mmCIF file of C-alpha atoms in Angstrom:
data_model
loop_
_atom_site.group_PDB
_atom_site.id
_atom_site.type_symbol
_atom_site.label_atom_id
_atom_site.label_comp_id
_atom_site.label_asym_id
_atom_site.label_seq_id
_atom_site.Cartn_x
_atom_site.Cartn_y
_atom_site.Cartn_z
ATOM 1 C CA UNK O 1 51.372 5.257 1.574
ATOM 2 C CA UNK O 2 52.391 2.681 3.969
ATOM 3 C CA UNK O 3 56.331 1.076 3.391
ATOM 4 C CA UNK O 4 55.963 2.346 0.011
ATOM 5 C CA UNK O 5 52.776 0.561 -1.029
ATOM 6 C CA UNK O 6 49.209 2.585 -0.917
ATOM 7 C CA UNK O 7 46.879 1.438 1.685
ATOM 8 C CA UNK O 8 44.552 -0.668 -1.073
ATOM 9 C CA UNK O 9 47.543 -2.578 -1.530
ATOM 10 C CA UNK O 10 48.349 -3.381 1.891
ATOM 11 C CA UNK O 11 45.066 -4.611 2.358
ATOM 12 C CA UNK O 12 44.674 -6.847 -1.212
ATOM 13 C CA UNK O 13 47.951 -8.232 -0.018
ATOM 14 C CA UNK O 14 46.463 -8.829 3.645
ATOM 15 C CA UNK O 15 43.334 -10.545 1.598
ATOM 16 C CA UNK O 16 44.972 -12.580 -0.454
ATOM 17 C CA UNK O 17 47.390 -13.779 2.392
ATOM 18 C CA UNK O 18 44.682 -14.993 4.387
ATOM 19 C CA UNK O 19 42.443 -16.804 1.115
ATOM 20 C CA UNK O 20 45.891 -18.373 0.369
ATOM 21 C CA UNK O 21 45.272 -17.660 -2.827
ATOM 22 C CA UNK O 22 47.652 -16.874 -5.879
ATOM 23 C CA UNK O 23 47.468 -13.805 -7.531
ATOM 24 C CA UNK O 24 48.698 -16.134 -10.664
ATOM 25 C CA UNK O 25 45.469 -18.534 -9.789
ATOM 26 C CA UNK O 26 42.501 -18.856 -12.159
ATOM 27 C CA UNK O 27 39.451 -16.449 -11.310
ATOM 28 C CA UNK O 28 36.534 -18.249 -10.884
ATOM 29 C CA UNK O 29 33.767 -18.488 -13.374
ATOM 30 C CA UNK O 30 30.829 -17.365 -11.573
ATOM 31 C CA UNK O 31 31.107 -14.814 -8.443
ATOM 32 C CA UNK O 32 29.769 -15.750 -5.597
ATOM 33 C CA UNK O 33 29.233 -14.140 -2.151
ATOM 34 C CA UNK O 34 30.322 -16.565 0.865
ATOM 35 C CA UNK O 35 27.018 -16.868 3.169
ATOM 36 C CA UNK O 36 24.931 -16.133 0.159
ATOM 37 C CA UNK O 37 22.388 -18.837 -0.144
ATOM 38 C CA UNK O 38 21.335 -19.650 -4.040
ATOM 39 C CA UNK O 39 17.672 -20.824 -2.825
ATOM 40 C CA UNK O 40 15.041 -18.334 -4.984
ATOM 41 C CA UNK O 41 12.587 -19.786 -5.888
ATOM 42 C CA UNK O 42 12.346 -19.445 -9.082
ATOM 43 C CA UNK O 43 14.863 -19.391 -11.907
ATOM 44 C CA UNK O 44 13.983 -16.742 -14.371
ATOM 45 C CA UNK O 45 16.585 -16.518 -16.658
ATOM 46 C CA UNK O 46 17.004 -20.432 -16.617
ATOM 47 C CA UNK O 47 15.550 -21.901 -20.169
ATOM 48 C CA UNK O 48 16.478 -24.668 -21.405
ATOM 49 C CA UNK O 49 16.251 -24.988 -25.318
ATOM 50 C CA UNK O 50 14.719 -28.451 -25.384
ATOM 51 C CA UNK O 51 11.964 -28.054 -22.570
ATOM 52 C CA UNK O 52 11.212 -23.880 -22.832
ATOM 53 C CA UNK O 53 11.355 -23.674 -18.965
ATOM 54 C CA UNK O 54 13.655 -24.455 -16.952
ATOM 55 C CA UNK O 55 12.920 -27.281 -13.870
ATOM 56 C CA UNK O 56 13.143 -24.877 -11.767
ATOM 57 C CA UNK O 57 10.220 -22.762 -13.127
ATOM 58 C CA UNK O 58 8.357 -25.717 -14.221
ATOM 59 C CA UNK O 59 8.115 -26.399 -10.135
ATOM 60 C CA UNK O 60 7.010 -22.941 -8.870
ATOM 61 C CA UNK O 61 4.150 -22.977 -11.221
ATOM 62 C CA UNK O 62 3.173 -26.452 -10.330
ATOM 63 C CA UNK O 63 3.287 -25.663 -6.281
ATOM 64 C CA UNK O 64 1.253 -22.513 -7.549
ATOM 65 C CA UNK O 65 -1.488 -25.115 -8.849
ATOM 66 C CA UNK O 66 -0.788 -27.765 -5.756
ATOM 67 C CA UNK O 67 -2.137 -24.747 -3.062
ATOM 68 C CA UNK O 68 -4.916 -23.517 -4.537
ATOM 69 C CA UNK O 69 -6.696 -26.235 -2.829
ATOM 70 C CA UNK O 70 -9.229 -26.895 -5.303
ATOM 71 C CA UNK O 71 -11.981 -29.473 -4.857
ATOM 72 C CA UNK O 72 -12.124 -31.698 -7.809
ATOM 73 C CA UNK O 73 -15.263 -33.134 -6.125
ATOM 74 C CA UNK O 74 -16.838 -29.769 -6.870
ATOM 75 C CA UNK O 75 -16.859 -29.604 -10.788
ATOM 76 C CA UNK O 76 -18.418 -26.646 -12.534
ATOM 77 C CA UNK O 77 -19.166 -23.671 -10.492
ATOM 78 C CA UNK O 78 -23.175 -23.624 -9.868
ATOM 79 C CA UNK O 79 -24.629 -20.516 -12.148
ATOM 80 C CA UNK O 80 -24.594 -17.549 -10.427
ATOM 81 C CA UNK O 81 -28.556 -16.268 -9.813
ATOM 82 C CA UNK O 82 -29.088 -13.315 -11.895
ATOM 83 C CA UNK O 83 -29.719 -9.981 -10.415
ATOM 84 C CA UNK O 84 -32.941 -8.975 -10.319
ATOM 85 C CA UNK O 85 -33.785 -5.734 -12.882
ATOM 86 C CA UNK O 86 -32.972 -2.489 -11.485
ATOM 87 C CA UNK O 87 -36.021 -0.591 -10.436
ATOM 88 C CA UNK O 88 -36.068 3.459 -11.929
ATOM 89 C CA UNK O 89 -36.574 5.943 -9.125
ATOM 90 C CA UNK O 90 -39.644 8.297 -9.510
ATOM 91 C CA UNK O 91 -37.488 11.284 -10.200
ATOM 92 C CA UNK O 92 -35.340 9.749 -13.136
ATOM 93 C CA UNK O 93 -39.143 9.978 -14.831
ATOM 94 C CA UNK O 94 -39.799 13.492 -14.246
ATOM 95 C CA UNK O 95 -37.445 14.439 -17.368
ATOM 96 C CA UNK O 96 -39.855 17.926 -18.781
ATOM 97 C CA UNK O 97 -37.992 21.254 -17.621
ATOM 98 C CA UNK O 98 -40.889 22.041 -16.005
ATOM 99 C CA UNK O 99 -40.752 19.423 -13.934
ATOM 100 C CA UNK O 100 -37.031 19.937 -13.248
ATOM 101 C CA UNK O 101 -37.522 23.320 -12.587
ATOM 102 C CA UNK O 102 -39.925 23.082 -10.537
ATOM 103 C CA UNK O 103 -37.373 20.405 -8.076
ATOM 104 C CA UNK O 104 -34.955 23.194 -8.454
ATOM 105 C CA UNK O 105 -36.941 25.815 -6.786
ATOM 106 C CA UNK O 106 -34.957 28.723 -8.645
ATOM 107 C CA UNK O 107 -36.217 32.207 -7.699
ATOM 108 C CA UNK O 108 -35.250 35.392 -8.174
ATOM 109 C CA UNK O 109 -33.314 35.734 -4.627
ATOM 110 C CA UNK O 110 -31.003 33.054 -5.188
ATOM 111 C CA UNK O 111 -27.295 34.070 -5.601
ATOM 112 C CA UNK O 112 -24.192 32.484 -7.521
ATOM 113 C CA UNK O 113 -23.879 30.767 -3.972
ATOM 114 C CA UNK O 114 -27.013 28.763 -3.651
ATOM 115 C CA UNK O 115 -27.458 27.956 -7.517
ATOM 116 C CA UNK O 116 -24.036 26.502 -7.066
ATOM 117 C CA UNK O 117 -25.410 24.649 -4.080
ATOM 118 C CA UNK O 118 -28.457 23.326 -5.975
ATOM 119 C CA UNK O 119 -26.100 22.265 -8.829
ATOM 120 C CA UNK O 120 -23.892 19.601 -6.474
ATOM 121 C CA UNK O 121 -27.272 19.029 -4.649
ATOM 122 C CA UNK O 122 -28.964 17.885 -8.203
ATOM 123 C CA UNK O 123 -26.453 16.142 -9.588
ATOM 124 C CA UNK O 124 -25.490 14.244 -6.667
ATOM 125 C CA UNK O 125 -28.741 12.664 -6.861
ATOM 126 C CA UNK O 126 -29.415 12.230 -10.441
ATOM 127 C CA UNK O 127 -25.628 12.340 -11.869
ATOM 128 C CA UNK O 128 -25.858 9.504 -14.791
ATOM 129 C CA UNK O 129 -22.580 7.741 -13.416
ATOM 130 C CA UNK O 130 -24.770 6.988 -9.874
ATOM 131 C CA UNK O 131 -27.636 5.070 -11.588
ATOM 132 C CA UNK O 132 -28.030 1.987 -13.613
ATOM 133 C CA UNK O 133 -27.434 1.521 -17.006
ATOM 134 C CA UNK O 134 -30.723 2.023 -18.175
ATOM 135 C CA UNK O 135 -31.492 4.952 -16.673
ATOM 136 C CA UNK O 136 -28.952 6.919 -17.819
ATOM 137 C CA UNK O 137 -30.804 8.624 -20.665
ATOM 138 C CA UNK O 138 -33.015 9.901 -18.430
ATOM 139 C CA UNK O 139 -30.614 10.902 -16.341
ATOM 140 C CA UNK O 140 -28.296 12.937 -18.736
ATOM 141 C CA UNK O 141 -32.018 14.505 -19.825
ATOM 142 C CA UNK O 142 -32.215 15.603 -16.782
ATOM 143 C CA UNK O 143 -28.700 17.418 -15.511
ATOM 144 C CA UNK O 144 -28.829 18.464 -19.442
ATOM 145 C CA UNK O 145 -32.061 20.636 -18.315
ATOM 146 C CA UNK O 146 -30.838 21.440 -14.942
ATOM 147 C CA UNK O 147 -27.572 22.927 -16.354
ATOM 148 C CA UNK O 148 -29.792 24.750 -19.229
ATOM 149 C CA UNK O 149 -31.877 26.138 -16.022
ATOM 150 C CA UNK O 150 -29.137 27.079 -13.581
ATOM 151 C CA UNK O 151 -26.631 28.978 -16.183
ATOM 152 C CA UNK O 152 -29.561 30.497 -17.464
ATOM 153 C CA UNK O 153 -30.585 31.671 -13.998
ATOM 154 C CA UNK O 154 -26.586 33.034 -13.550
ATOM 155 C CA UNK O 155 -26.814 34.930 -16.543
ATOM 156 C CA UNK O 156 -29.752 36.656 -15.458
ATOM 157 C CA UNK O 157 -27.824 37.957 -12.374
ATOM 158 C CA UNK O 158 -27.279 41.442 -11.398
ATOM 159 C CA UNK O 159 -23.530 41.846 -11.707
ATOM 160 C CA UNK O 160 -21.753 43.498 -8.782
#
């Protein structure tokens, strides 16, 4: 304490002395930071009850419209040119477990390690989420067999 006041006081006082303001004077409606610019560019939380939107946010959305820098010359967009009909690769049609088994090569000296290996090797290649749309029956055919084929060929493992 300072001359008998705290330290907060001695400063409030020192404020006040320089705003020349009276402690007895009104407070102001709205608090405001000197320096503080108002400029945003929008006002959010403006609405008016006759219009909806304030003028302020009618203004942002209309300079949103004014720089888009559309060409009212151009009119409707030309239709796009279709895409031309995806073309199935040979092995989505080999879809017979033979024929899967025989692109999986399994033998009888493979290990947990290389029928791992040639199960991210197959479906990397024939994964239904990497080919079109209308392959992917053939393509869940296939991993379906390749699966059947690879955990058959773990079970049939000498266990160490």
């Amino acid at each position: 304490m300072l001359f008998g006041k705290s330290v907060f006081q001695s400063v409030l006082e020192r404020l006040k002395a320089e705003d020349g303001t009276d402690e007895d004077a009104e407070a102001p409606a709205a608090h405001r930071v000197p320096g503080l610019a108002t400029g945003l560019a929008f006002d959010v939380m403006a609405f008016d009850v006759m219009e909806g939107v304030s003028a302020a946010s009618q203004r942002v959305g209309q300079a949103y419209f004014d720089n888009l820098e559309l060409d009212p010359a151009a009119g409707i967009a030309e239709e796009p040119t279709p895409l031309p009909e995806p073309v199935m690769p040979d092995h989505l049609a080999r879809t017979t477990p033979q024929e899967v088994a025989a692109e999986l090569s399994i033998s009888a000296a493979d290990t947990p390690l290389t029928l791992r290996e040639k199960r991210r090797a197959f479906a990397k290649a024939n994964h239904p989420d990497g080919v079109a749309e209308l392959f992917r029956d053939n393509a869940n055919r296939r991993m379906m067999i390749a699966n059947l084929l690879i955990d058959e060929a773990m079970r049939r493992l000498p266990h160490s």
